[in-house]
Short mmCIF file of C-alpha atoms in Angstrom, two decimals:
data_model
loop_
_atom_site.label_atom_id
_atom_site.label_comp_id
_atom_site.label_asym_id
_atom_site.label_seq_id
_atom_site.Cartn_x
_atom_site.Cartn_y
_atom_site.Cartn_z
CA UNK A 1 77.89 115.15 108.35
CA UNK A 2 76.04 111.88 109.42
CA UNK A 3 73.63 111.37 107.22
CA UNK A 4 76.05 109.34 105.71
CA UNK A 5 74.90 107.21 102.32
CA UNK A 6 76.41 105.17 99.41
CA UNK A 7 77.41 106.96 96.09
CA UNK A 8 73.86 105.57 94.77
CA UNK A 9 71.95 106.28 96.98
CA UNK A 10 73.04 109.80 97.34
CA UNK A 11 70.40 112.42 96.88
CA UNK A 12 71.55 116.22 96.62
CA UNK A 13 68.77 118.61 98.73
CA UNK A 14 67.71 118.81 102.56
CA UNK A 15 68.22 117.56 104.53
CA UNK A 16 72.29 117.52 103.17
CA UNK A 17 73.63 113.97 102.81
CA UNK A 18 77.49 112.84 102.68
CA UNK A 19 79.18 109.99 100.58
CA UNK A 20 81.82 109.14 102.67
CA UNK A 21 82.13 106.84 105.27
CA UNK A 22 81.28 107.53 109.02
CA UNK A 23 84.87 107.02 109.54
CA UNK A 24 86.05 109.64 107.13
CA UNK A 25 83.46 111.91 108.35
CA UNK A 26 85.30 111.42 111.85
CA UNK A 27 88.90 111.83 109.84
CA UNK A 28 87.97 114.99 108.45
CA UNK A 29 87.74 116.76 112.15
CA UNK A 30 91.92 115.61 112.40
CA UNK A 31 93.11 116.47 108.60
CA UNK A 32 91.01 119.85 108.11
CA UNK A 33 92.85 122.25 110.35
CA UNK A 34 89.87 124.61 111.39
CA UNK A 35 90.00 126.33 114.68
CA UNK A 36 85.82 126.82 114.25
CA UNK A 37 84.90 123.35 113.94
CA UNK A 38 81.58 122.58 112.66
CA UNK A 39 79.16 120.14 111.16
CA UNK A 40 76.77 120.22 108.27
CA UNK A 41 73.70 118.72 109.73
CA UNK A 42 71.35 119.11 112.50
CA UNK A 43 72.35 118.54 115.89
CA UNK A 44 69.41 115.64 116.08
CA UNK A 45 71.10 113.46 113.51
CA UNK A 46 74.29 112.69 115.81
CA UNK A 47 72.27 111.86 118.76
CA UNK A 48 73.46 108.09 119.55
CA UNK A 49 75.34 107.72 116.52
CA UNK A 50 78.00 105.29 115.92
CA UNK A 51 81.04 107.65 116.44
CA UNK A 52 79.96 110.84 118.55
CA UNK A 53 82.21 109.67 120.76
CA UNK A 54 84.84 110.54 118.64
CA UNK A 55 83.28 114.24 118.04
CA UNK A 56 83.49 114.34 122.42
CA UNK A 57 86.95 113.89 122.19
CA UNK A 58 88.49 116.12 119.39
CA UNK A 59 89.67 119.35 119.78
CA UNK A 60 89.94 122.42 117.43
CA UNK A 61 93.27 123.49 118.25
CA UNK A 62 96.60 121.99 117.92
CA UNK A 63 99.65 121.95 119.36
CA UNK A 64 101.69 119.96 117.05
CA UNK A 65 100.91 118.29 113.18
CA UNK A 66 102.94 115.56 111.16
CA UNK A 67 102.25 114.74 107.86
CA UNK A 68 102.53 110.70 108.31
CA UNK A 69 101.76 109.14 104.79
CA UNK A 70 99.70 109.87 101.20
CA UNK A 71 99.85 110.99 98.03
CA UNK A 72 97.84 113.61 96.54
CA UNK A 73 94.86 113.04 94.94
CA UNK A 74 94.94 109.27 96.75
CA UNK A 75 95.00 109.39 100.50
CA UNK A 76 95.92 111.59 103.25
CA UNK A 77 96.96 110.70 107.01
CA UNK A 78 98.00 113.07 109.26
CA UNK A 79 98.61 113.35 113.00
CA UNK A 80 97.71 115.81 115.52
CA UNK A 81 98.19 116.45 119.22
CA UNK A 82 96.25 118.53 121.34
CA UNK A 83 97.63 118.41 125.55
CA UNK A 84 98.08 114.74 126.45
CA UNK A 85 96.87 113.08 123.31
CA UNK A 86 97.76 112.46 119.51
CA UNK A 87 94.82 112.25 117.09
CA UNK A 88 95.16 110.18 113.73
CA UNK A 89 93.42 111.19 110.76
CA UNK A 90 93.00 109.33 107.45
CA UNK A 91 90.76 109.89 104.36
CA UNK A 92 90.90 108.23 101.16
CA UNK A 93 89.47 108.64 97.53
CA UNK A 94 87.73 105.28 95.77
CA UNK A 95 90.53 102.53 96.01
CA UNK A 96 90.13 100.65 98.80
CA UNK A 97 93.63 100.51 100.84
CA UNK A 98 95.94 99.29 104.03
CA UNK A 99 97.99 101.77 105.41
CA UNK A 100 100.60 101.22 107.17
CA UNK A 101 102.11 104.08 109.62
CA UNK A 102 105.06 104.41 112.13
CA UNK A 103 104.54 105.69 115.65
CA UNK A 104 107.46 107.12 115.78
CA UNK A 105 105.75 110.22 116.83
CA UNK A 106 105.49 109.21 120.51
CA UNK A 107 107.82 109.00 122.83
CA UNK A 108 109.19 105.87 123.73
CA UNK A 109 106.43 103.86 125.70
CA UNK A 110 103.47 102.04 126.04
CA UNK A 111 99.90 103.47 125.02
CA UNK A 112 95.99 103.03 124.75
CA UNK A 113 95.18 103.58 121.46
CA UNK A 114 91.03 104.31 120.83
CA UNK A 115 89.75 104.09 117.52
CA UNK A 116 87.17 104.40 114.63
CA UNK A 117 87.91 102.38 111.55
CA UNK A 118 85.85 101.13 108.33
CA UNK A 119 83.84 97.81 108.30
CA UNK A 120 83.80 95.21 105.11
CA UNK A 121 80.20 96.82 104.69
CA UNK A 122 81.03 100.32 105.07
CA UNK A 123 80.43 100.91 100.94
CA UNK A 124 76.79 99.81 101.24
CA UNK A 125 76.49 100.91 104.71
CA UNK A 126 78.20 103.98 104.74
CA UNK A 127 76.84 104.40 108.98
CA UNK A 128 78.87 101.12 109.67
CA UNK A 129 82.09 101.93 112.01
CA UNK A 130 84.41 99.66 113.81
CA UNK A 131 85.14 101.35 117.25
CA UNK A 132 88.12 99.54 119.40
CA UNK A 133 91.11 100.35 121.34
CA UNK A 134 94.96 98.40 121.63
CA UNK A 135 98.09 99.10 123.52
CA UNK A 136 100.31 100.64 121.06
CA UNK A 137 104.14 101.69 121.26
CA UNK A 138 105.85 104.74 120.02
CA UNK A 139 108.37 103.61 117.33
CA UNK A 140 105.86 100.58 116.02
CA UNK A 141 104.39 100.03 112.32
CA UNK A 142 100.33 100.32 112.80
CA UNK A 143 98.19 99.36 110.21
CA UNK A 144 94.66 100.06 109.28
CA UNK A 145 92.16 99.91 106.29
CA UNK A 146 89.92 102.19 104.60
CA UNK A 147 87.02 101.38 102.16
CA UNK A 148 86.86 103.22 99.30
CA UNK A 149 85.21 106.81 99.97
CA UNK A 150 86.86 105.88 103.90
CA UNK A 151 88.78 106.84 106.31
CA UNK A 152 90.31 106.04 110.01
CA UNK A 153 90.35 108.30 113.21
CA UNK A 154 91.69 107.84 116.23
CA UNK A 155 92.96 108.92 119.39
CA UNK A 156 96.36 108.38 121.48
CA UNK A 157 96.42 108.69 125.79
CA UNK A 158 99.94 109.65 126.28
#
């Protein structure tokens, strides 16, 4: 959902409210394997929301999926690829953490990589997303950070 809100503030009832991040809201569409993709809220509260962008791009079926990094109960990143593109996932319980992950996924090469990451105020402003792009190579280390209750999603042009 987007109705995203702090563990604080969080109020269970209607409309339904999340305590993630944006960004692990977006992660969830990559690790969940779910050929019916859906969201929990209305339509009206994505409408020029940080990240929808994201939600344009990902698709609900998958050609290939690695397991890149995590540890159960922790975090989880994962990598998917639909076509022409790889999709990174990540989601992570209450510790705040860097990740680091190797592209070694992709062939060799040079790549635009788009993504969707935490802010510094993303655990009192759950709504807050980073959204960016870099050139990336297959075989390099990539790192990113998620908040606690965060996540990172992104997407690879091959």
């Amino acid at each position: 959902g987007f109705l995203n809100v702090s563990p604080k503030d969080f109020r269970n009832g209607k409309p339904a409210q999340v305590m993630t991040t944006r960004a692990h809201q977006l992660a969830m569409f990559v690790v969940y394997y779910s050929p019916y993709t859906v969201a929990c809220d209305h339509p009206d509260n994505y409408k020029d929301q940080k990240g929808i962008e994201f939600l344009k791009e990902v698709p609900a079926s998958w050609d290939d999926t690695r397991f890149l990094l995590g540890e159960v109960g922790e975090y989880i990143v994962m990598a998917r690829k639909n076509g022409k593109r790889w999709y990174i996932g990540g989601m992570n319980n209450s510790v705040p953490r860097e990740v680091i992950i190797n592209l070694d996924f992709l062939p060799d090469g040079k790549y635009k990589l788009y993504y969707f990451e935490d802010t510094e105020k993303s655990n009192t402003e759950p709504t807050e997303i980073y959204v960016g792009s870099e050139n990336v190579e297959g075989g390099q280390l990539y790192n990113f950070r998620m908040e606690k209750g965060g996540g990172y999603a992104a997407y690879i042009e091959l």
